[in-house]
Coordinates of C-alpha atoms and ligand atoms in Angstrom, one line a residue:
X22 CA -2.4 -20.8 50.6
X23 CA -0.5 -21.8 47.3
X24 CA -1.6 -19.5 44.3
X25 CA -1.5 -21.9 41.1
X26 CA -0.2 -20.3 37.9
X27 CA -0.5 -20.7 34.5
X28 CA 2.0 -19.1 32.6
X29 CA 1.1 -18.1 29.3
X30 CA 4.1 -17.3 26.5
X31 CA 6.3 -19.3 28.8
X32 CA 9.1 -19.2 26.2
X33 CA 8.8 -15.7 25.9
X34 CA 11.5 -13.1 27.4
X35 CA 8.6 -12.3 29.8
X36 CA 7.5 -15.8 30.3
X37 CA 10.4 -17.3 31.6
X38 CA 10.8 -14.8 33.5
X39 CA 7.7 -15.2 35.2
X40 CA 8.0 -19.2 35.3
X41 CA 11.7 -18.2 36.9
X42 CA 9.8 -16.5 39.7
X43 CA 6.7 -18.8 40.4
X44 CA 8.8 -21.7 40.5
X45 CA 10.9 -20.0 43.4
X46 CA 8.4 -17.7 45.0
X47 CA 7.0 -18.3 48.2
X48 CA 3.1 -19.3 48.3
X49 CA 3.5 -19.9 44.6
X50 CA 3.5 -23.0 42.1
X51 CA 3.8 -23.2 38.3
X52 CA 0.3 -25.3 37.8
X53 CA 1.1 -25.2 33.3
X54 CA 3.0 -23.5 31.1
X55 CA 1.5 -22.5 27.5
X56 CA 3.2 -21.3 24.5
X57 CA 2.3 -20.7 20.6
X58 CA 0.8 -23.6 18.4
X59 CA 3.6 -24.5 16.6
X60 CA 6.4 -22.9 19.0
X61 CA 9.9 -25.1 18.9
X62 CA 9.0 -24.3 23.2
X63 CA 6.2 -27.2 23.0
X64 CA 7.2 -30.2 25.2
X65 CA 10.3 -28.5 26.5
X66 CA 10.3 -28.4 30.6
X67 CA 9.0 -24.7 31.2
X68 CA 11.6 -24.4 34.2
X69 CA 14.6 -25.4 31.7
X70 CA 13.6 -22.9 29.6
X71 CA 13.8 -20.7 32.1
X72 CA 17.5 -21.7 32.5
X73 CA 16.4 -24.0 36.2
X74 CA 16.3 -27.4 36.6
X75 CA 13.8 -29.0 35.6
X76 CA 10.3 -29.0 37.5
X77 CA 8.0 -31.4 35.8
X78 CA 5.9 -28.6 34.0
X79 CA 5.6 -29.4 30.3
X80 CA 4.8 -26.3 27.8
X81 CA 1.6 -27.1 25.7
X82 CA -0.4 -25.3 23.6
X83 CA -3.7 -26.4 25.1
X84 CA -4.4 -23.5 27.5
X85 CA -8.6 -24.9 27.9
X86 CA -6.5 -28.2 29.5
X87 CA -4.1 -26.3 31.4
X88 CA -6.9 -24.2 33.2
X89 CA -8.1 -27.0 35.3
X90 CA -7.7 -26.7 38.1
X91 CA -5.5 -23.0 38.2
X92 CA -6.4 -20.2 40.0
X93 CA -4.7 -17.7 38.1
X94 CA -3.3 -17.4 34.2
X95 CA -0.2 -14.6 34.2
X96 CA -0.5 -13.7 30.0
X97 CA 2.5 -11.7 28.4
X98 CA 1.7 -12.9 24.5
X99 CA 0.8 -10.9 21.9
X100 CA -2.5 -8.6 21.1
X101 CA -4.6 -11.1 19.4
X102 CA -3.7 -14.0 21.8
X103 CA -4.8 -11.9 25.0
X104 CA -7.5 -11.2 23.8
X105 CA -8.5 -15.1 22.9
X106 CA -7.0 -16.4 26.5
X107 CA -9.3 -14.0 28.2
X108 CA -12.1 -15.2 26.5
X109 CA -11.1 -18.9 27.4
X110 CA -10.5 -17.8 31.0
X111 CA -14.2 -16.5 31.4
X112 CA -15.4 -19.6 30.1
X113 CA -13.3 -22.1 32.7
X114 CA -13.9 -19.2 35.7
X115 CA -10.1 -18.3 36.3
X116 CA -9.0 -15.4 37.0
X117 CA -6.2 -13.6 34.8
X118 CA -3.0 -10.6 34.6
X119 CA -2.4 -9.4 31.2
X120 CA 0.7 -7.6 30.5
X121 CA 0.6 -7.5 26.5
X122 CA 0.1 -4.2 24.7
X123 CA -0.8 -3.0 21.1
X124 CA -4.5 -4.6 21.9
X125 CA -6.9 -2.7 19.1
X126 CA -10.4 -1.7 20.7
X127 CA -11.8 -4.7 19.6
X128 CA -9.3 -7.0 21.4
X129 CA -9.8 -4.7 24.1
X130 CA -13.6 -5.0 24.4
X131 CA -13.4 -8.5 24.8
X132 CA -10.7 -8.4 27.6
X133 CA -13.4 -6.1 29.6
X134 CA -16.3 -8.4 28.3
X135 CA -14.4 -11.9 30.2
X136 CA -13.9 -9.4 32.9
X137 CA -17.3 -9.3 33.8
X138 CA -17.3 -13.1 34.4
X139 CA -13.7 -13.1 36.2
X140 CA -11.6 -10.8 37.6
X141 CA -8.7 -9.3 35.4
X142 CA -6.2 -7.1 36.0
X143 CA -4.4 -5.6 32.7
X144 CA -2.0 -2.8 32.7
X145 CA 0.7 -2.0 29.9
X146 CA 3.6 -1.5 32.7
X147 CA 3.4 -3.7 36.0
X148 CA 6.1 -2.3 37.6
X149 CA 6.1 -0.2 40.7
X150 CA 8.1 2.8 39.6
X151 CA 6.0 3.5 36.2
X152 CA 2.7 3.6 38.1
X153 CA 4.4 6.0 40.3
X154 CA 5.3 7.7 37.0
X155 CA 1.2 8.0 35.8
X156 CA 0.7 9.5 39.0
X157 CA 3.5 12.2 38.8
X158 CA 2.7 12.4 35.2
X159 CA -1.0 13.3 36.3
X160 CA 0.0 16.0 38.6
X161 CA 3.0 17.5 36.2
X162 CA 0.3 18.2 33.5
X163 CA -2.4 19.6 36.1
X164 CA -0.4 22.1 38.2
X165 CA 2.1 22.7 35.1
X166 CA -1.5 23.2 32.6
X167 CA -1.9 25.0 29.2
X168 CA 1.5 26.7 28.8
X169 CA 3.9 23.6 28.5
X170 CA 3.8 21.3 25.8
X171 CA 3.4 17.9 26.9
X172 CA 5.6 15.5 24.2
X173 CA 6.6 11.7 25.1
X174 CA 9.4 9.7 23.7
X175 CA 9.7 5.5 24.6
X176 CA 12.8 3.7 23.7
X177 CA 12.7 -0.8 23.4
X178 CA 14.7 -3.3 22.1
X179 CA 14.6 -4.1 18.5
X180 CA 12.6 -7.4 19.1
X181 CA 9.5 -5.3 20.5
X182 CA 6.2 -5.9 18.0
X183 CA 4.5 -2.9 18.2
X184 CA 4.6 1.1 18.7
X185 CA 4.1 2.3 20.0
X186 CA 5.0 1.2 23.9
X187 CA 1.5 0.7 26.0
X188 CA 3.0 2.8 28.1
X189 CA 3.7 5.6 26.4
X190 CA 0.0 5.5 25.1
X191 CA -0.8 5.3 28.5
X192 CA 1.3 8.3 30.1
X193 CA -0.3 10.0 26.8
X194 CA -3.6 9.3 27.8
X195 CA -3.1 10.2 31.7
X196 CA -1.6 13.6 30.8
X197 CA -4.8 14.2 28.2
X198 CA -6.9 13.5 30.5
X199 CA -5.4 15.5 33.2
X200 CA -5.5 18.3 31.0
X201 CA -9.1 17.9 29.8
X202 CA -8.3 16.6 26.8
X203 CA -9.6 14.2 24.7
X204 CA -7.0 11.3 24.2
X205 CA -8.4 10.1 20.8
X206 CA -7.8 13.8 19.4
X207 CA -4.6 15.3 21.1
X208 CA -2.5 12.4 20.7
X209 CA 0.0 12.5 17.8
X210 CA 2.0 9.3 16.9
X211 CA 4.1 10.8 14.0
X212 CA 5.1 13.7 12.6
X213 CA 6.7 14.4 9.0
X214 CA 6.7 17.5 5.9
X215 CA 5.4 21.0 6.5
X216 CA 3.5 20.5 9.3
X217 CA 3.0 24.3 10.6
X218 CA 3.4 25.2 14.1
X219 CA 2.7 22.7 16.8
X220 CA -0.5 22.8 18.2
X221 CA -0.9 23.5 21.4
X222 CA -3.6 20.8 22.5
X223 CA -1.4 18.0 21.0
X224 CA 0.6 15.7 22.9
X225 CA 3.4 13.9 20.6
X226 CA 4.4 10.2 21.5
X227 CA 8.2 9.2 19.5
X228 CA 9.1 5.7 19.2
X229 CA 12.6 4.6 19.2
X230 CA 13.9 0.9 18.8
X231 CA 17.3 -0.5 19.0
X232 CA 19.6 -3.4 20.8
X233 CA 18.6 -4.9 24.0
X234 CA 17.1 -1.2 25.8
X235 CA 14.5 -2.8 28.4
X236 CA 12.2 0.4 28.3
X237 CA 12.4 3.5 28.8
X238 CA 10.2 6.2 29.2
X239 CA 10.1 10.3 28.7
X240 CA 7.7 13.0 29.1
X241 CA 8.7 16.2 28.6
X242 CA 6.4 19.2 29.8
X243 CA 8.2 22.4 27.6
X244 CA 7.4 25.9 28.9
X245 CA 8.8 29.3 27.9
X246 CA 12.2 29.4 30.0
X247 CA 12.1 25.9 31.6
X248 CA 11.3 21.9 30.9
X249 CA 10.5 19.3 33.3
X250 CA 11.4 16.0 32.3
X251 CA 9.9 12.8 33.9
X252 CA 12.5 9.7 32.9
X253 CA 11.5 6.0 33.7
X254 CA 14.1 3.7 32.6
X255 CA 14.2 -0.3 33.6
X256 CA 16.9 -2.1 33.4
X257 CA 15.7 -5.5 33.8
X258 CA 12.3 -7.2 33.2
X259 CA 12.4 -8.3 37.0
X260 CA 10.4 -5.1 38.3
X261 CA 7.7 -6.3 35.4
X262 CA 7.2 -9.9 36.5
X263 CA 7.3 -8.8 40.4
X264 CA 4.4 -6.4 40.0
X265 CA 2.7 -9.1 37.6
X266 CA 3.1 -12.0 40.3
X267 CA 1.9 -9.5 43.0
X268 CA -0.9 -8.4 40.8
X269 CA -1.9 -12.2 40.3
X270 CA -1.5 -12.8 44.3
X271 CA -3.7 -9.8 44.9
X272 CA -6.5 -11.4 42.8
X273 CA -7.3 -14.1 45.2
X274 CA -10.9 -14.1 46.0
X275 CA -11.6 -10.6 44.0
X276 CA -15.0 -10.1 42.3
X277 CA -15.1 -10.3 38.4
X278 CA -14.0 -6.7 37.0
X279 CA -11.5 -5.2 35.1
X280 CA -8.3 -3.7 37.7
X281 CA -5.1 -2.4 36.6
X282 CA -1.9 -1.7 38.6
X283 CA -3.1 1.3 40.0
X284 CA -5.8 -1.2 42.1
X285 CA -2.8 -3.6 42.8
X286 CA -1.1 -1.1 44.3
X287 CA -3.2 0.9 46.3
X288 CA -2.9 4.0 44.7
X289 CA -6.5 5.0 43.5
X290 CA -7.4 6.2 46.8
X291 CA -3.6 8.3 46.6
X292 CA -2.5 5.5 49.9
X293 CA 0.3 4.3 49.7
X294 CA 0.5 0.6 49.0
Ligands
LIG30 N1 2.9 -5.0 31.1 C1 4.2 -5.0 31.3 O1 4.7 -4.7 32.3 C2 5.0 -5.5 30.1 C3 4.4 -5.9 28.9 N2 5.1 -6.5 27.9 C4 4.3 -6.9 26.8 O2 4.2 -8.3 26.9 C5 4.1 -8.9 25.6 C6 5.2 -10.0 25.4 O3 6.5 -9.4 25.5 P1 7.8 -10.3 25.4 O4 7.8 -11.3 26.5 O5 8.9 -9.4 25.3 O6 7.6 -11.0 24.0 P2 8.1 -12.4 23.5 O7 7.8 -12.4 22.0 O8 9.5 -12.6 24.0 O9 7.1 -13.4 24.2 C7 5.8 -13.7 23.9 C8 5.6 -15.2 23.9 O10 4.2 -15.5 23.7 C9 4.2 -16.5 22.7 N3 2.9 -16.5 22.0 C10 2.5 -15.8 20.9 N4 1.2 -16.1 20.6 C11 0.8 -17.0 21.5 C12 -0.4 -17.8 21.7 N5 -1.4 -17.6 20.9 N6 -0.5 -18.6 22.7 C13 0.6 -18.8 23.6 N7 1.8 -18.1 23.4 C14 1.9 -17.3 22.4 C15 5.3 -16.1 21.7 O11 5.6 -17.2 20.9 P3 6.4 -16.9 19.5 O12 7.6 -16.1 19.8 O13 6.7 -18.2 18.9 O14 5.4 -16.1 18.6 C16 6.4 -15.9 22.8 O15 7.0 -17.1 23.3 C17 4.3 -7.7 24.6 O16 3.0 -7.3 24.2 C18 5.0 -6.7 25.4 O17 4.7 -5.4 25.0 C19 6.4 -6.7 28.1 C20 7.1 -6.4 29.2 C21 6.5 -5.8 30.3
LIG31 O1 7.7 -5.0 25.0 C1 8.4 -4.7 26.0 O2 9.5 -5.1 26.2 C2 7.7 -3.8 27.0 N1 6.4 -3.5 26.8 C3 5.6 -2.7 27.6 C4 5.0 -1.5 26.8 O3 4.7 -1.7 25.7 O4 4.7 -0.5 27.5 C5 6.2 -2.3 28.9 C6 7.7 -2.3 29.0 O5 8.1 -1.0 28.7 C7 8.4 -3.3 28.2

């Protein structure tokens, strides 16, 4: 069976990516390509962007037209336009993968409102190796507990939009909640003047940004006389679009609900995949 894709942000450093694999991956074809009302990307072949020869896929910015007929829409925009493609996805009946972070609780509540209609999977890392991460992450903070610090650093490009990383938020939130915490209280984004001594309950997330770093991730776990350190760096975007074309493959013939990678993968359950 041939999945058909939509590939939304096509012109985008994860979008052409993405086209670059559908158009070579087996049991895969690049059904429309969508980018930004107004992007200099519109009427551009979607596989020459990509830097391929060209495959007869124009980039619009129609993504209601560009639905017919698809099975699947792979979306690595921005907040605000997730959010609005999920929506337009629940209406036609097609399923979707979101990889876009910084999505407010608003934009966030709509994603898991179209996911009632379709099925959606949405996760702020798609690659293998962070969502081993969250689960090392989640055992770290539960066997390590009360008496090490928990404290997160995230490194991106300069180009990267917002902060800070979903990731980070995420391995933030996993190691709260592993710890009984309440994500929405212990996590601390930045810190500056007399502050006093850290708290023990928080959980401090750093942001750097420079150059052309694909993403890396720290958490640190600081006890009296040792630290543990759990590092993911990538060094390519590939791992992302992999686990987002597996993610969209996995989809077929799922009932509507909101998944994440951790579904993809098999690893709720603690199975391997
Ligand atoms: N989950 C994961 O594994 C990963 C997630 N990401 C996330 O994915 C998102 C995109 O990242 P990246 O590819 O680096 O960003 P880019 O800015 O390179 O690409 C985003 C693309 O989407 C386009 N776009 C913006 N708004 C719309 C819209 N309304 N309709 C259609 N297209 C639109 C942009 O156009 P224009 O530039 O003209 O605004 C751009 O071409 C970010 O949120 C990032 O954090 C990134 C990597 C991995
Ligand atoms: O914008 C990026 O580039 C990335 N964004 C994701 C995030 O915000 O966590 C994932 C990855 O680290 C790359």
């Amino acid at each position: 069976m041939t999945t058909k894709v939509v590939v939304t942000g096509a012109a985008g450093r994860m979008g052409t990516q993405i086209v670059r694999m559908v158009t070579h991956g087996p049991g895969l074809a690049l059904h429309g390509a969508v980018d930004r009302p107004g992007s200099p990307a519109l009427g551009q072949d979607a596989a020459v962007l990509a830097a391929l020869p060209p495959a007869g896929v124009v980039v619009g910015d129609d993504l209601a037209k560009a639905l017919a007929g698809a099975d699947v829409v792979i979306d690595f925009t921005s907040h605000d336009a997730s959010a609005r493609h999920a929506e337009l996805c629940a209406e036609k009946g097609v399923a979707l993968v979101i990889g876009s972070t910084g999505l407010g609780a608003e934009e966030k509540a709509r994603v898991a409102a179209a996911a009632r209609k379709i099925p959606v999977v949405f996760s702020p890392n798609m690659s293998v190796g962070v969502n081993v991460v969250f689960e090392l992450v989640r055992q770290a903070a539960k066997v390590l507990g009360e008496d090490y610090d928990v404290e997160i650093v995230e490194m991106h490009h300069k180009k990267k939009r917002d902060a800070p990383s979903g990731t980070a938020v995420r391995l933030g939130e996993v190691a709260a909640e592993a710890l009984g915490r309440d994500p929405a209280e212990a996590l601390c984004y930045s810190r500056q003047g007399i502050l006093g001594e850290r708290p023990p309950w928080q959980i401090g997330v750093q942001t750097l940004r420079g150059g052309d770093v694909v993403g890396e991730h720290t958490v640190f776990f600081c006890g009296e006389g040792e630290r543990v350190e759990i590092t993911h760096r990538a060094t390519s975007r590939e791992q992302f679009a992999r686990g987002a074309i597996r993610a969209a493959q996995w989809l077929a013939g799922k009932p509507a609900g909101l998944y994440d990678m951790a579904d993809v993968l098999g690893l709720r359950g603690g199975g391997r995949p």
